[in-house]
Amino acid sequence: GQNIDQPTEMTATEGAIVQINCTYQTSGFNGLFWYQQHAGEAPTFLSYNVLDGLEEKGRFSSFLSRSKGYSYLLLKELQMKDSASYLCAGGYNKLIFGAGTRLAVHP
Amino acid sequence: DTGVSQNPRHKITKRGQNVTFRCDPISEHNRLYWYRQTLGQGPEFLTYFQNEAQLEKSRLLSDRFSAERPKGSFSTLEIQRTEQGDSAMYLCASSLVTSGDYEQYFGPGTRLTVT
């Protein structure tokens, strides 16, 4: 079967660092994606990990361990505009999404 | 190119009516996907096309749902005899499948409300 788990909600303070975890049990995943989705808007691509390890892209980094079925998204120097849902997804052709983690950034 | 577009952005319909949504992908993209998203959940895969061929349909997609991509460009998703449970955001995404490139670009969605 295919299952993706991530925390439902997180809160953090502006300027801080937050790590959003994602665990998955599935077969046939070619890699792990992270998408950001602001309320009422479409998901936008943040990162894609196909190999184990850390991928850094500006304030956002993503990590993947395929043997452990584990990924995380690291957001540094948090800004108010980072308040959004963060979706973990895996797949080869179609994407299987987790339910998303709603992040609230407070001043 | 301005990205993936979807029309209409909002649709309110009465139970039992048929509705049709349109998606225009990014012009050079050969794959087009349809997802459905309800409040507080991630998008759920419905179906996808490579060019004009429909390659996979989710078991979630009942016989009331049909999708087409007749010329390998835009796509339509039709829901017949709508039910209240069909109320959701319908998202379209497209991608260009080349070696190592699997990113899907999402459109703004069509929000369907069935009354």
Short mmCIF file of C-alpha atoms in Angstrom, two decimals:
data_model
loop_
_atom_site.label_atom_id
_atom_site.label_comp_id
_atom_site.label_asym_id
_atom_site.label_seq_id
_atom_site.Cartn_x
_atom_site.Cartn_y
_atom_site.Cartn_z
CA GLY A 1 0.00 0.00 0.00
CA GLN A 2 0.91 3.64 -0.12
CA ASN A 3 0.76 5.88 2.91
CA ILE A 4 2.30 9.26 3.69
CA ASP A 5 2.26 10.76 7.17
CA GLN A 6 3.11 14.27 8.26
CA PRO A 7 2.11 16.36 11.28
CA THR A 8 -1.17 18.21 10.94
CA GLU A 9 -0.09 21.57 12.35
CA MET A 10 3.04 23.36 13.50
CA THR A 11 3.73 26.83 14.82
CA ALA A 12 6.98 28.77 14.78
CA THR A 13 8.33 32.25 15.37
CA GLU A 14 9.46 34.68 12.70
CA GLY A 15 13.22 34.34 12.13
CA ALA A 16 13.39 30.83 13.59
CA ILE A 17 14.05 27.45 11.95
CA VAL A 18 11.39 24.75 11.58
CA GLN A 19 11.62 21.15 10.41
CA ILE A 20 8.59 19.41 8.93
CA ASN A 21 8.87 15.63 8.89
CA CYS A 22 7.31 13.17 6.48
CA THR A 23 7.31 9.40 6.67
CA TYR A 24 6.08 7.09 3.96
CA GLN A 25 5.41 3.44 3.33
CA THR A 26 5.14 2.75 -0.30
CA SER A 27 6.63 1.05 -3.25
CA GLY A 28 7.31 2.55 -6.61
CA PHE A 29 8.21 6.03 -5.45
CA ASN A 30 10.85 7.50 -7.69
CA GLY A 31 11.51 10.38 -5.32
CA LEU A 32 9.97 12.71 -2.75
CA PHE A 33 8.49 16.11 -3.48
CA TRP A 34 7.66 19.04 -1.24
CA TYR A 35 5.02 21.56 -2.28
CA GLN A 36 3.86 24.77 -0.59
CA GLN A 37 0.19 25.70 -0.69
CA HIS A 38 -1.24 28.98 0.56
CA ALA A 39 -4.92 28.95 1.49
CA GLY A 40 -7.12 28.99 -1.60
CA GLU A 41 -4.19 28.72 -3.99
CA ALA A 42 -2.57 25.97 -6.05
CA PRO A 43 0.39 23.97 -4.72
CA THR A 44 3.76 25.32 -5.82
CA PHE A 45 6.88 23.20 -6.15
CA LEU A 46 9.59 23.57 -3.51
CA SER A 47 11.92 20.60 -3.86
CA TYR A 48 12.46 17.11 -5.22
CA ASN A 49 14.79 14.50 -3.75
CA VAL A 50 15.54 11.37 -5.74
CA LEU A 51 18.79 10.45 -3.96
CA ASP A 52 19.46 10.15 -0.24
CA GLY A 53 20.82 13.24 1.41
CA LEU A 54 20.23 16.94 1.80
CA GLU A 55 19.28 19.32 -1.02
CA GLU A 56 19.64 23.00 -0.19
CA LYS A 57 17.83 25.76 -2.04
CA GLY A 58 18.05 29.16 -0.40
CA ARG A 59 16.13 29.26 2.87
CA PHE A 60 14.60 25.84 2.19
CA SER A 61 16.34 22.47 2.39
CA SER A 62 14.96 18.97 1.97
CA PHE A 63 16.34 15.65 3.14
CA LEU A 64 15.57 12.10 2.05
CA SER A 65 16.40 8.67 3.46
CA ARG A 66 14.91 6.03 1.17
CA SER A 67 15.90 3.13 3.42
CA LYS A 68 14.03 4.69 6.33
CA GLY A 69 11.09 6.03 4.30
CA TYR A 70 11.74 9.45 5.79
CA SER A 71 12.02 12.99 4.53
CA TYR A 72 12.03 16.43 6.06
CA LEU A 73 11.71 20.01 4.90
CA LEU A 74 13.80 22.57 6.74
CA LEU A 75 12.77 26.21 6.61
CA LYS A 76 15.28 28.78 7.88
CA GLU A 77 14.89 32.48 8.74
CA LEU A 78 11.14 32.10 8.82
CA GLN A 79 9.04 34.92 7.42
CA MET A 80 5.36 35.64 7.93
CA LYS A 81 4.71 34.76 4.28
CA ASP A 82 5.89 31.19 4.99
CA SER A 83 2.59 30.57 6.79
CA ALA A 84 1.06 27.94 4.51
CA SER A 85 0.45 24.22 4.17
CA TYR A 86 3.43 22.09 3.22
CA LEU A 87 2.65 18.94 1.29
CA CYS A 88 4.90 15.90 1.10
CA ALA A 89 4.32 13.78 -2.01
CA GLY A 90 5.84 10.78 -3.70
CA GLY A 91 5.34 9.09 -6.97
CA TYR A 92 6.64 8.16 -10.33
CA ASN A 93 3.91 9.22 -12.72
CA LYS A 94 1.04 10.28 -10.47
CA LEU A 95 1.77 11.95 -7.12
CA ILE A 96 0.51 10.58 -3.82
CA PHE A 97 0.18 13.42 -1.32
CA GLY A 98 0.15 13.53 2.42
CA ALA A 99 -2.61 15.56 4.10
CA GLY A 100 -0.25 18.49 4.53
CA THR A 101 1.23 20.32 7.50
CA ARG A 102 -0.27 23.72 8.27
CA LEU A 103 2.52 26.01 9.44
CA ALA A 104 1.66 29.20 11.29
CA VAL A 105 4.49 31.72 11.66
CA HIS A 106 4.00 34.23 14.48
CA PRO A 107 5.82 37.54 15.04
CA ASP B 1 3.92 31.23 -21.07
CA THR B 2 1.73 32.09 -18.11
CA GLY B 3 1.47 28.61 -16.62
CA VAL B 4 -1.40 26.18 -16.25
CA SER B 5 -4.84 27.75 -16.52
CA GLN B 6 -8.21 26.36 -15.50
CA ASN B 7 -11.74 27.46 -16.23
CA PRO B 8 -14.04 28.22 -14.62
CA ARG B 9 -12.44 29.14 -11.32
CA HIS B 10 -15.67 28.57 -9.44
CA LYS B 11 -18.76 26.53 -10.27
CA ILE B 12 -21.94 26.19 -8.24
CA THR B 13 -24.37 23.59 -9.48
CA LYS B 14 -27.39 21.71 -8.27
CA ARG B 15 -27.26 18.04 -7.47
CA GLY B 16 -27.92 15.95 -10.53
CA GLN B 17 -26.57 18.45 -13.04
CA ASN B 18 -23.57 17.82 -15.29
CA VAL B 19 -20.49 20.03 -15.15
CA THR B 20 -17.41 20.33 -17.33
CA PHE B 21 -14.06 21.88 -16.44
CA ARG B 22 -11.26 22.85 -18.74
CA CYS B 23 -7.49 22.81 -18.22
CA ASP B 24 -4.89 24.39 -20.48
CA PRO B 25 -1.43 23.07 -19.60
CA ILE B 26 1.92 24.73 -20.17
CA SER B 27 2.27 24.57 -23.93
CA GLU B 28 5.24 22.24 -24.34
CA HIS B 29 4.21 19.85 -21.57
CA ASN B 30 3.27 16.36 -22.69
CA ARG B 31 1.70 15.14 -19.45
CA LEU B 32 -1.49 16.42 -17.88
CA TYR B 33 -2.91 15.35 -14.53
CA TRP B 34 -6.20 15.84 -12.71
CA TYR B 35 -6.41 15.86 -8.91
CA ARG B 36 -9.20 16.54 -6.43
CA GLN B 37 -8.64 18.27 -3.10
CA THR B 38 -11.01 18.64 -0.17
CA LEU B 39 -10.54 20.94 2.80
CA GLY B 40 -7.69 19.92 5.07
CA GLN B 41 -6.46 17.17 2.77
CA GLY B 42 -3.77 16.86 0.17
CA PRO B 43 -4.66 16.50 -3.51
CA GLU B 44 -5.91 13.05 -4.57
CA PHE B 45 -4.92 11.70 -7.95
CA LEU B 46 -7.76 11.18 -10.43
CA THR B 47 -6.22 10.54 -13.85
CA TYR B 48 -3.39 11.50 -16.17
CA PHE B 49 -2.62 11.77 -19.86
CA GLN B 50 0.53 11.54 -21.87
CA ASN B 51 -0.21 13.49 -25.02
CA GLU B 52 -3.75 12.39 -25.93
CA ALA B 53 -3.57 8.95 -24.30
CA GLN B 54 -5.20 8.47 -20.90
CA LEU B 55 -2.68 6.24 -19.15
CA GLU B 56 -4.16 5.79 -15.68
CA LYS B 57 -7.41 6.36 -13.83
CA SER B 58 -7.84 6.19 -10.09
CA ARG B 59 -10.33 3.79 -8.58
CA LEU B 60 -11.76 6.93 -6.96
CA LEU B 61 -12.97 7.97 -10.40
CA SER B 62 -16.49 6.60 -10.70
CA ASP B 63 -18.30 6.07 -13.98
CA ARG B 64 -19.81 9.55 -13.59
CA PHE B 65 -16.38 11.09 -14.21
CA SER B 66 -14.78 11.27 -17.63
CA ALA B 67 -11.72 13.11 -18.87
CA GLU B 68 -10.44 13.78 -22.35
CA ARG B 69 -7.43 15.35 -23.97
CA PRO B 70 -8.41 15.09 -27.63
CA LYS B 71 -5.47 16.80 -29.31
CA GLY B 72 -2.88 16.35 -26.64
CA SER B 73 -3.18 19.97 -25.54
CA PHE B 74 -6.10 21.12 -23.34
CA SER B 75 -8.14 18.67 -21.31
CA THR B 76 -11.71 18.55 -20.04
CA LEU B 77 -13.08 16.82 -16.96
CA GLU B 78 -16.79 16.11 -16.95
CA ILE B 79 -18.84 15.06 -13.95
CA GLN B 80 -22.30 13.71 -14.73
CA ARG B 81 -25.20 13.66 -12.26
CA THR B 82 -23.25 15.59 -9.64
CA GLU B 83 -23.58 14.65 -5.97
CA GLN B 84 -22.86 16.74 -2.89
CA GLY B 85 -19.80 14.59 -2.23
CA ASP B 86 -18.30 15.88 -5.47
CA SER B 87 -17.85 19.31 -3.89
CA ALA B 88 -14.10 19.92 -3.91
CA MET B 89 -11.29 21.81 -5.60
CA TYR B 90 -10.36 20.19 -8.91
CA LEU B 91 -6.71 20.77 -9.72
CA CYS B 92 -4.97 20.28 -13.03
CA ALA B 93 -1.21 19.92 -13.35
CA SER B 94 1.17 19.45 -16.24
CA SER B 95 4.73 18.28 -16.65
CA LEU B 96 7.35 17.70 -19.30
CA VAL B 97 8.64 14.20 -18.85
CA THR B 98 12.30 14.18 -19.69
CA SER B 99 15.18 12.40 -18.08
CA GLY B 100 15.22 13.34 -14.40
CA ASP B 101 12.46 15.93 -14.60
CA TYR B 102 9.25 15.00 -12.83
CA GLU B 103 8.04 18.33 -11.44
CA GLN B 104 4.33 18.92 -11.86
CA TYR B 105 3.08 22.49 -12.25
CA PHE B 106 -0.37 23.11 -10.86
CA GLY B 107 -3.13 25.37 -12.10
CA PRO B 108 -5.24 27.55 -9.79
CA GLY B 109 -8.03 24.97 -9.64
CA THR B 110 -11.78 24.95 -10.16
CA ARG B 111 -13.79 25.03 -6.96
CA LEU B 112 -16.99 23.02 -7.37
CA THR B 113 -19.91 23.43 -4.97
CA VAL B 114 -22.84 21.07 -5.38
CA THR B 115 -25.99 22.23 -3.61
#
